Amino acid sequence: MDKPLQPFTDGLPNLSEAHFALPTPAQLQVPKPFTHAPRFLVLYGSLRERSFSRFLAHEAARLLEAMGGEVRIYDAHSLPLPDDTAADHPKVQELRNLSIWSEGQIWVSPERHGNLTGVMKSQIDWLPLSEGSVRPTQGRTLAVMQVSGGSQSFNAVNSLRVLGRWMRMITIPNQSSVPMAYKEFDEAGRMKPGPLYDRVVDVCEELMKFTLLTRERADYLVDRYSERKEREPERLKAVAADIGFTKGVP
């Protein structure tokens, strides 16, 4: 085995000790627990009048409310395409404010041409990684679901997972994929009982548990060594010099 018999003693010369923090159980303690209900935002990826992704989103919302959560469902009607207008558009601001308000999210997309829909992607694309000092998605929990008209597939949920990771969200392990969705919902848009519905319950239950576990600790869980270094004034000054921009840098 290519490892010394004793612990490594040659140090960490490339490490900035001033920014290195040793994770400890004590730092995960919550001095003042939140008293408000867990807050969830649900996005769905269809504008159709009879939308199975909307029906599934509503089922998830009902379950989260039954588990004690507070839920908001975003309606993407009239949301412009990304970059087709300024970010001060009312529908864009509504979406961003809901994301900031939330502590957990559910993304539900139909599968179209083997992937998530443009409606779903547009909503996510309007959410910036950061806006000033605010990060509308970082540290929030996320559950992903999809509906499809044919046999069961996981293309859309897999893509949603990639996006969730990119948006720095805590994506839970469980997920829901509903094949032949037209068979799984009744005329009123309610999901029929069965194994697929049970899986939706599982996903919502897991999302609630992860949200309760992380929401008060989210800032600590996503605090990064590299970003602590980047926030240093000297580091910011060096970066500005590297790119030839020094205006406003003390």
PDB file of C-alpha atoms in Angstrom:
ATOM      1  CA  MET A   1       0.000   0.000   0.000  1.00  0.00           C
ATOM      2  CA  ASP A   2       1.444   3.351  -1.076  1.00  0.00           C
ATOM      3  CA  LYS A   3       1.009   5.136   2.242  1.00  0.00           C
ATOM      4  CA  PRO A   4       3.428   5.921   5.083  1.00  0.00           C
ATOM      5  CA  LEU A   5       3.074   3.861   8.233  1.00  0.00           C
ATOM      6  CA  GLN A   6       2.819   7.061  10.266  1.00  0.00           C
ATOM      7  CA  PRO A   7       0.431   9.967   9.578  1.00  0.00           C
ATOM      8  CA  PHE A   8       1.573  12.450   6.935  1.00  0.00           C
ATOM      9  CA  THR A   9       4.053  14.902   8.417  1.00  0.00           C
ATOM     10  CA  ASP A  10       5.109  16.908   5.369  1.00  0.00           C
ATOM     11  CA  GLY A  11       2.431  19.543   5.940  1.00  0.00           C
ATOM     12  CA  LEU A  12       0.095  21.408   3.571  1.00  0.00           C
ATOM     13  CA  PRO A  13       2.232  24.183   2.052  1.00  0.00           C
ATOM     14  CA  ASN A  14      -0.462  25.220  -0.439  1.00  0.00           C
ATOM     15  CA  LEU A  15      -3.143  25.648   2.195  1.00  0.00           C
ATOM     16  CA  SER A  16      -4.121  29.053   3.542  1.00  0.00           C
ATOM     17  CA  GLU A  17      -4.410  28.384   7.252  1.00  0.00           C
ATOM     18  CA  ALA A  18      -6.291  31.633   7.789  1.00  0.00           C
ATOM     19  CA  HIS A  19      -9.159  30.304   5.656  1.00  0.00           C
ATOM     20  CA  PHE A  20      -9.015  26.634   6.573  1.00  0.00           C
ATOM     21  CA  ALA A  21     -11.813  25.559   8.915  1.00  0.00           C
ATOM     22  CA  LEU A  22     -12.052  22.187  10.609  1.00  0.00           C
ATOM     23  CA  PRO A  23     -15.645  20.891  10.377  1.00  0.00           C
ATOM     24  CA  THR A  24     -16.947  19.794  13.779  1.00  0.00           C
ATOM     25  CA  PRO A  25     -20.283  18.493  15.096  1.00  0.00           C
ATOM     26  CA  ALA A  26     -20.552  21.577  17.294  1.00  0.00           C
ATOM     27  CA  GLN A  27     -20.803  23.817  14.249  1.00  0.00           C
ATOM     28  CA  LEU A  28     -23.862  21.878  13.104  1.00  0.00           C
ATOM     29  CA  GLN A  29     -25.742  22.648  16.290  1.00  0.00           C
ATOM     30  CA  VAL A  30     -28.690  25.023  15.885  1.00  0.00           C
ATOM     31  CA  PRO A  31     -28.697  27.691  18.614  1.00  0.00           C
ATOM     32  CA  LYS A  32     -32.132  29.022  17.683  1.00  0.00           C
ATOM     33  CA  PRO A  33     -34.402  26.678  15.696  1.00  0.00           C
ATOM     34  CA  PHE A  34     -36.714  28.175  13.087  1.00  0.00           C
ATOM     35  CA  THR A  35     -40.327  28.412  14.178  1.00  0.00           C
ATOM     36  CA  HIS A  36     -41.950  28.965  10.783  1.00  0.00           C
ATOM     37  CA  ALA A  37     -43.196  26.124   8.598  1.00  0.00           C
ATOM     38  CA  PRO A  38     -40.746  24.763   6.007  1.00  0.00           C
ATOM     39  CA  ARG A  39     -41.129  26.772   2.793  1.00  0.00           C
ATOM     40  CA  PHE A  40     -41.327  25.093  -0.596  1.00  0.00           C
ATOM     41  CA  LEU A  41     -41.425  26.387  -4.154  1.00  0.00           C
ATOM     42  CA  VAL A  42     -42.779  24.083  -6.873  1.00  0.00           C
ATOM     43  CA  LEU A  43     -41.935  24.626 -10.562  1.00  0.00           C
ATOM     44  CA  TYR A  44     -43.474  22.656 -13.418  1.00  0.00           C
ATOM     45  CA  GLY A  45     -42.567  22.625 -17.087  1.00  0.00           C
ATOM     46  CA  SER A  46     -45.724  22.860 -19.169  1.00  0.00           C
ATOM     47  CA  LEU A  47     -48.229  25.520 -20.255  1.00  0.00           C
ATOM     48  CA  ARG A  48     -50.852  23.094 -21.559  1.00  0.00           C
ATOM     49  CA  GLU A  49     -54.419  23.410 -20.309  1.00  0.00           C
ATOM     50  CA  ARG A  50     -54.381  19.740 -19.304  1.00  0.00           C
ATOM     51  CA  SER A  51     -50.841  19.463 -17.998  1.00  0.00           C
ATOM     52  CA  PHE A  52     -49.778  16.279 -16.271  1.00  0.00           C
ATOM     53  CA  SER A  53     -46.670  17.973 -14.872  1.00  0.00           C
ATOM     54  CA  ARG A  54     -48.955  20.569 -13.278  1.00  0.00           C
ATOM     55  CA  PHE A  55     -51.179  17.811 -11.885  1.00  0.00           C
ATOM     56  CA  LEU A  56     -48.113  16.102 -10.390  1.00  0.00           C
ATOM     57  CA  ALA A  57     -46.880  19.429  -9.007  1.00  0.00           C
ATOM     58  CA  HIS A  58     -50.233  19.947  -7.299  1.00  0.00           C
ATOM     59  CA  GLU A  59     -50.149  16.444  -5.813  1.00  0.00           C
ATOM     60  CA  ALA A  60     -46.703  17.140  -4.393  1.00  0.00           C
ATOM     61  CA  ALA A  61     -47.893  20.475  -3.008  1.00  0.00           C
ATOM     62  CA  ARG A  62     -50.828  18.814  -1.267  1.00  0.00           C
ATOM     63  CA  LEU A  63     -48.515  16.269   0.318  1.00  0.00           C
ATOM     64  CA  LEU A  64     -46.039  18.875   1.522  1.00  0.00           C
ATOM     65  CA  GLU A  65     -48.848  20.909   3.043  1.00  0.00           C
ATOM     66  CA  ALA A  66     -50.168  17.790   4.784  1.00  0.00           C
ATOM     67  CA  MET A  67     -46.676  17.318   6.234  1.00  0.00           C
ATOM     68  CA  GLY A  68     -46.701  20.835   7.664  1.00  0.00           C
ATOM     69  CA  GLY A  69     -45.031  22.779   4.867  1.00  0.00           C
ATOM     70  CA  GLU A  70     -45.948  26.099   3.306  1.00  0.00           C
ATOM     71  CA  VAL A  71     -46.048  25.815  -0.483  1.00  0.00           C
ATOM     72  CA  ARG A  72     -46.025  28.217  -3.420  1.00  0.00           C
ATOM     73  CA  ILE A  73     -46.509  27.025  -7.010  1.00  0.00           C
ATOM     74  CA  TYR A  74     -45.115  29.231  -9.753  1.00  0.00           C
ATOM     75  CA  ASP A  75     -47.164  29.709 -12.940  1.00  0.00           C
ATOM     76  CA  ALA A  76     -44.818  30.192 -15.906  1.00  0.00           C
ATOM     77  CA  HIS A  77     -47.458  31.718 -18.191  1.00  0.00           C
ATOM     78  CA  SER A  78     -46.157  35.062 -19.553  1.00  0.00           C
ATOM     79  CA  LEU A  79     -42.605  34.391 -18.383  1.00  0.00           C
ATOM     80  CA  PRO A  80     -40.382  35.703 -21.213  1.00  0.00           C
ATOM     81  CA  LEU A  81     -37.549  33.705 -22.704  1.00  0.00           C
ATOM     82  CA  PRO A  82     -34.224  34.173 -20.898  1.00  0.00           C
ATOM     83  CA  ASP A  83     -32.416  37.319 -22.096  1.00  0.00           C
ATOM     84  CA  ASP A  84     -35.438  38.381 -24.182  1.00  0.00           C
ATOM     85  CA  THR A  85     -36.101  41.166 -21.685  1.00  0.00           C
ATOM     86  CA  ALA A  86     -34.571  42.736 -18.603  1.00  0.00           C
ATOM     87  CA  ALA A  87     -34.542  40.912 -15.276  1.00  0.00           C
ATOM     88  CA  ASP A  88     -36.886  43.519 -13.792  1.00  0.00           C
ATOM     89  CA  HIS A  89     -39.798  41.919 -15.684  1.00  0.00           C
ATOM     90  CA  PRO A  90     -42.607  41.224 -13.142  1.00  0.00           C
ATOM     91  CA  LYS A  91     -42.711  37.470 -13.857  1.00  0.00           C
ATOM     92  CA  VAL A  92     -38.945  37.198 -13.475  1.00  0.00           C
ATOM     93  CA  GLN A  93     -38.997  39.110 -10.205  1.00  0.00           C
ATOM     94  CA  GLU A  94     -41.858  36.952  -8.946  1.00  0.00           C
ATOM     95  CA  LEU A  95     -39.869  33.803  -9.686  1.00  0.00           C
ATOM     96  CA  ARG A  96     -36.664  35.082  -8.097  1.00  0.00           C
ATOM     97  CA  ASN A  97     -38.454  36.320  -4.979  1.00  0.00           C
ATOM     98  CA  LEU A  98     -40.175  32.957  -4.552  1.00  0.00           C
ATOM     99  CA  SER A  99     -36.848  31.159  -4.886  1.00  0.00           C
ATOM    100  CA  ILE A 100     -35.265  33.399  -2.246  1.00  0.00           C
ATOM    101  CA  TRP A 101     -38.282  32.829   0.020  1.00  0.00           C
ATOM    102  CA  SER A 102     -38.080  29.045  -0.341  1.00  0.00           C
ATOM    103  CA  GLU A 103     -36.068  26.593   1.737  1.00  0.00           C
ATOM    104  CA  GLY A 104     -36.766  23.642  -0.552  1.00  0.00           C
ATOM    105  CA  GLN A 105     -37.994  23.204  -4.112  1.00  0.00           C
ATOM    106  CA  ILE A 106     -39.586  20.616  -6.381  1.00  0.00           C
ATOM    107  CA  TRP A 107     -38.970  20.697 -10.129  1.00  0.00           C
ATOM    108  CA  VAL A 108     -41.439  18.730 -12.262  1.00  0.00           C
ATOM    109  CA  SER A 109     -40.878  18.452 -16.010  1.00  0.00           C
ATOM    110  CA  PRO A 110     -42.498  16.555 -18.837  1.00  0.00           C
ATOM    111  CA  GLU A 111     -40.066  14.643 -21.002  1.00  0.00           C
ATOM    112  CA  ARG A 112     -40.032  16.063 -24.519  1.00  0.00           C
ATOM    113  CA  HIS A 113     -37.630  14.859 -27.230  1.00  0.00           C
ATOM    114  CA  GLY A 114     -35.837  12.836 -24.586  1.00  0.00           C
ATOM    115  CA  ASN A 115     -35.214  15.673 -22.155  1.00  0.00           C
ATOM    116  CA  LEU A 116     -36.789  18.400 -20.040  1.00  0.00           C
ATOM    117  CA  THR A 117     -38.932  21.043 -21.705  1.00  0.00           C
ATOM    118  CA  GLY A 118     -37.973  24.569 -22.705  1.00  0.00           C
ATOM    119  CA  VAL A 119     -40.586  25.902 -20.286  1.00  0.00           C
ATOM    120  CA  MET A 120     -38.809  24.141 -17.417  1.00  0.00           C
ATOM    121  CA  LYS A 121     -35.342  25.205 -18.532  1.00  0.00           C
ATOM    122  CA  SER A 122     -36.416  28.839 -18.985  1.00  0.00           C
ATOM    123  CA  GLN A 123     -37.553  29.058 -15.376  1.00  0.00           C
ATOM    124  CA  ILE A 124     -34.249  27.679 -14.119  1.00  0.00           C
ATOM    125  CA  ASP A 125     -32.257  29.897 -16.489  1.00  0.00           C
ATOM    126  CA  TRP A 126     -33.945  32.990 -15.046  1.00  0.00           C
ATOM    127  CA  LEU A 127     -32.610  32.069 -11.593  1.00  0.00           C
ATOM    128  CA  PRO A 128     -29.101  33.510 -11.227  1.00  0.00           C
ATOM    129  CA  LEU A 129     -26.389  31.769  -9.245  1.00  0.00           C
ATOM    130  CA  SER A 130     -25.975  35.060  -7.419  1.00  0.00           C
ATOM    131  CA  GLU A 131     -27.571  38.474  -7.433  1.00  0.00           C
ATOM    132  CA  GLY A 132     -25.457  40.840  -5.388  1.00  0.00           C
ATOM    133  CA  SER A 133     -24.878  39.062  -2.104  1.00  0.00           C
ATOM    134  CA  VAL A 134     -28.028  36.919  -2.518  1.00  0.00           C
ATOM    135  CA  ARG A 135     -27.983  33.420  -4.001  1.00  0.00           C
ATOM    136  CA  PRO A 136     -31.558  32.419  -4.824  1.00  0.00           C
ATOM    137  CA  THR A 137     -30.949  28.655  -4.941  1.00  0.00           C
ATOM    138  CA  GLN A 138     -27.770  27.864  -2.990  1.00  0.00           C
ATOM    139  CA  GLY A 139     -28.263  25.613   0.014  1.00  0.00           C
ATOM    140  CA  ARG A 140     -31.917  24.875  -0.698  1.00  0.00           C
ATOM    141  CA  THR A 141     -33.105  21.301  -0.919  1.00  0.00           C
ATOM    142  CA  LEU A 142     -34.426  19.997  -4.223  1.00  0.00           C
ATOM    143  CA  ALA A 143     -36.578  17.073  -5.377  1.00  0.00           C
ATOM    144  CA  VAL A 144     -36.944  16.235  -9.075  1.00  0.00           C
ATOM    145  CA  MET A 145     -39.865  14.582 -10.866  1.00  0.00           C
ATOM    146  CA  GLN A 146     -40.926  13.936 -14.431  1.00  0.00           C
ATOM    147  CA  VAL A 147     -43.923  12.748 -16.435  1.00  0.00           C
ATOM    148  CA  SER A 148     -43.803  11.102 -19.846  1.00  0.00           C
ATOM    149  CA  GLY A 149     -46.295   9.910 -22.399  1.00  0.00           C
ATOM    150  CA  GLY A 150     -44.517   6.631 -23.116  1.00  0.00           C
ATOM    151  CA  SER A 151     -42.551   4.051 -21.190  1.00  0.00           C
ATOM    152  CA  GLN A 152     -40.678   4.980 -18.057  1.00  0.00           C
ATOM    153  CA  SER A 153     -37.638   7.148 -18.593  1.00  0.00           C
ATOM    154  CA  PHE A 154     -35.263   9.089 -16.373  1.00  0.00           C
ATOM    155  CA  ASN A 155     -33.819  11.510 -18.935  1.00  0.00           C
ATOM    156  CA  ALA A 156     -35.590  14.595 -17.594  1.00  0.00           C
ATOM    157  CA  VAL A 157     -34.887  13.903 -13.920  1.00  0.00           C
ATOM    158  CA  ASN A 158     -31.249  13.185 -14.726  1.00  0.00           C
ATOM    159  CA  SER A 159     -30.949  16.562 -16.464  1.00  0.00           C
ATOM    160  CA  LEU A 160     -32.740  18.272 -13.587  1.00  0.00           C
ATOM    161  CA  ARG A 161     -30.204  16.738 -11.201  1.00  0.00           C
ATOM    162  CA  VAL A 162     -27.356  18.203 -13.234  1.00  0.00           C
ATOM    163  CA  LEU A 163     -29.035  21.613 -13.090  1.00  0.00           C
ATOM    164  CA  GLY A 164     -29.704  21.305  -9.366  1.00  0.00           C
ATOM    165  CA  ARG A 165     -26.046  20.570  -8.704  1.00  0.00           C
ATOM    166  CA  TRP A 166     -25.033  23.482 -10.916  1.00  0.00           C
ATOM    167  CA  MET A 167     -27.382  25.754  -8.956  1.00  0.00           C
ATOM    168  CA  ARG A 168     -25.690  24.571  -5.728  1.00  0.00           C
ATOM    169  CA  MET A 169     -28.786  22.890  -4.352  1.00  0.00           C
ATOM    170  CA  ILE A 170     -28.988  19.877  -2.040  1.00  0.00           C
ATOM    171  CA  THR A 171     -30.714  17.399  -4.331  1.00  0.00           C
ATOM    172  CA  ILE A 172     -32.266  14.496  -2.437  1.00  0.00           C
ATOM    173  CA  PRO A 173     -31.532  10.887  -3.511  1.00  0.00           C
ATOM    174  CA  ASN A 174     -35.132   9.902  -4.265  1.00  0.00           C
ATOM    175  CA  GLN A 175     -37.030  10.958  -7.397  1.00  0.00           C
ATOM    176  CA  SER A 176     -40.252  10.255  -9.268  1.00  0.00           C
ATOM    177  CA  SER A 177     -40.778   9.303 -12.918  1.00  0.00           C
ATOM    178  CA  VAL A 178     -44.374   8.756 -14.045  1.00  0.00           C
ATOM    179  CA  PRO A 179     -44.677   6.876 -17.362  1.00  0.00           C
ATOM    180  CA  MET A 180     -47.818   6.978 -19.518  1.00  0.00           C
ATOM    181  CA  ALA A 181     -49.040   9.837 -17.368  1.00  0.00           C
ATOM    182  CA  TYR A 182     -52.392   9.962 -19.168  1.00  0.00           C
ATOM    183  CA  LYS A 183     -53.243   6.676 -17.406  1.00  0.00           C
ATOM    184  CA  GLU A 184     -52.185   7.873 -13.945  1.00  0.00           C
ATOM    185  CA  PHE A 185     -54.463  10.901 -13.526  1.00  0.00           C
ATOM    186  CA  ASP A 186     -58.254  11.028 -13.513  1.00  0.00           C
ATOM    187  CA  GLU A 187     -60.431  13.576 -15.298  1.00  0.00           C
ATOM    188  CA  ALA A 188     -60.170  15.963 -12.339  1.00  0.00           C
ATOM    189  CA  GLY A 189     -56.371  15.867 -12.524  1.00  0.00           C
ATOM    190  CA  ARG A 190     -55.906  13.798  -9.384  1.00  0.00           C
ATOM    191  CA  MET A 191     -53.298  11.062  -9.365  1.00  0.00           C
ATOM    192  CA  LYS A 192     -54.670   7.559  -9.045  1.00  0.00           C
ATOM    193  CA  PRO A 193     -53.590   5.284  -6.165  1.00  0.00           C
ATOM    194  CA  GLY A 194     -50.831   2.789  -6.838  1.00  0.00           C
ATOM    195  CA  PRO A 195     -47.049   2.307  -6.705  1.00  0.00           C
ATOM    196  CA  LEU A 196     -46.333   5.470  -8.728  1.00  0.00           C
ATOM    197  CA  TYR A 197     -48.365   7.598  -6.336  1.00  0.00           C
ATOM    198  CA  ASP A 198     -46.663   5.917  -3.392  1.00  0.00           C
ATOM    199  CA  ARG A 199     -43.293   6.912  -4.869  1.00  0.00           C
ATOM    200  CA  VAL A 200     -44.426  10.539  -5.020  1.00  0.00           C
ATOM    201  CA  VAL A 201     -45.303  10.339  -1.325  1.00  0.00           C
ATOM    202  CA  ASP A 202     -41.834   8.887  -0.656  1.00  0.00           C
ATOM    203  CA  VAL A 203     -40.162  11.764  -2.502  1.00  0.00           C
ATOM    204  CA  CYS A 204     -42.114  14.450  -0.662  1.00  0.00           C
ATOM    205  CA  GLU A 205     -41.472  12.774   2.681  1.00  0.00           C
ATOM    206  CA  GLU A 206     -37.742  12.634   1.969  1.00  0.00           C
ATOM    207  CA  LEU A 207     -37.683  16.241   0.794  1.00  0.00           C
ATOM    208  CA  MET A 208     -39.377  17.353   4.006  1.00  0.00           C
ATOM    209  CA  LYS A 209     -36.869  15.413   6.128  1.00  0.00           C
ATOM    210  CA  PHE A 210     -33.848  16.818   4.297  1.00  0.00           C
ATOM    211  CA  THR A 211     -35.276  20.342   4.502  1.00  0.00           C
ATOM    212  CA  LEU A 212     -35.852  20.073   8.240  1.00  0.00           C
ATOM    213  CA  LEU A 213     -32.316  18.730   8.602  1.00  0.00           C
ATOM    214  CA  THR A 214     -30.543  21.399   6.545  1.00  0.00           C
ATOM    215  CA  ARG A 215     -32.540  24.635   6.421  1.00  0.00           C
ATOM    216  CA  GLU A 216     -31.075  26.126   9.601  1.00  0.00           C
ATOM    217  CA  ARG A 217     -27.610  24.900   8.660  1.00  0.00           C
ATOM    218  CA  ALA A 218     -27.650  25.803   4.957  1.00  0.00           C
ATOM    219  CA  ASP A 219     -25.270  28.765   5.242  1.00  0.00           C
ATOM    220  CA  TYR A 220     -22.702  26.638   7.050  1.00  0.00           C
ATOM    221  CA  LEU A 221     -23.125  23.602   4.787  1.00  0.00           C
ATOM    222  CA  VAL A 222     -22.385  25.609   1.633  1.00  0.00           C
ATOM    223  CA  ASP A 223     -19.591  27.741   3.123  1.00  0.00           C
ATOM    224  CA  ARG A 224     -16.479  27.001   1.053  1.00  0.00           C
ATOM    225  CA  TYR A 225     -12.765  27.348   1.683  1.00  0.00           C
ATOM    226  CA  SER A 226     -12.161  28.696  -1.848  1.00  0.00           C
ATOM    227  CA  GLU A 227     -14.870  31.329  -1.486  1.00  0.00           C
ATOM    228  CA  ARG A 228     -13.582  32.433   1.901  1.00  0.00           C
ATOM    229  CA  LYS A 229     -10.283  33.110   0.158  1.00  0.00           C
ATOM    230  CA  GLU A 230     -11.967  34.920  -2.721  1.00  0.00           C
ATOM    231  CA  ARG A 231     -13.720  37.307  -0.329  1.00  0.00           C
ATOM    232  CA  GLU A 232     -10.429  38.608   1.039  1.00  0.00           C
ATOM    233  CA  PRO A 233      -9.798  42.227  -0.090  1.00  0.00           C
ATOM    234  CA  GLU A 234      -6.236  41.418  -1.153  1.00  0.00           C
ATOM    235  CA  ARG A 235      -7.452  38.522  -3.258  1.00  0.00           C
ATOM    236  CA  LEU A 236     -10.114  40.680  -4.904  1.00  0.00           C
ATOM    237  CA  LYS A 237      -7.484  43.299  -5.643  1.00  0.00           C
ATOM    238  CA  ALA A 238      -5.187  40.706  -7.210  1.00  0.00           C
ATOM    239  CA  VAL A 239      -7.983  39.326  -9.397  1.00  0.00           C
ATOM    240  CA  ALA A 240      -8.884  42.829 -10.545  1.00  0.00           C
ATOM    241  CA  ALA A 241      -5.254  43.476 -11.477  1.00  0.00           C
ATOM    242  CA  ASP A 242      -5.065  40.187 -13.381  1.00  0.00           C
ATOM    243  CA  ILE A 243      -7.986  41.156 -15.596  1.00  0.00           C
ATOM    244  CA  GLY A 244      -6.871  44.779 -15.956  1.00  0.00           C
ATOM    245  CA  PHE A 245      -9.733  46.263 -13.967  1.00  0.00           C
ATOM    246  CA  THR A 246      -8.867  48.321 -10.909  1.00  0.00           C
ATOM    247  CA  LYS A 247     -11.636  50.923 -10.744  1.00  0.00           C
ATOM    248  CA  GLY A 248     -13.387  50.798  -7.402  1.00  0.00           C
ATOM    249  CA  VAL A 249     -10.868  48.392  -5.883  1.00  0.00           C
ATOM    250  CA  PRO A 250      -9.163  49.960  -2.843  1.00  0.00           C
TER     251      PRO A 250
END
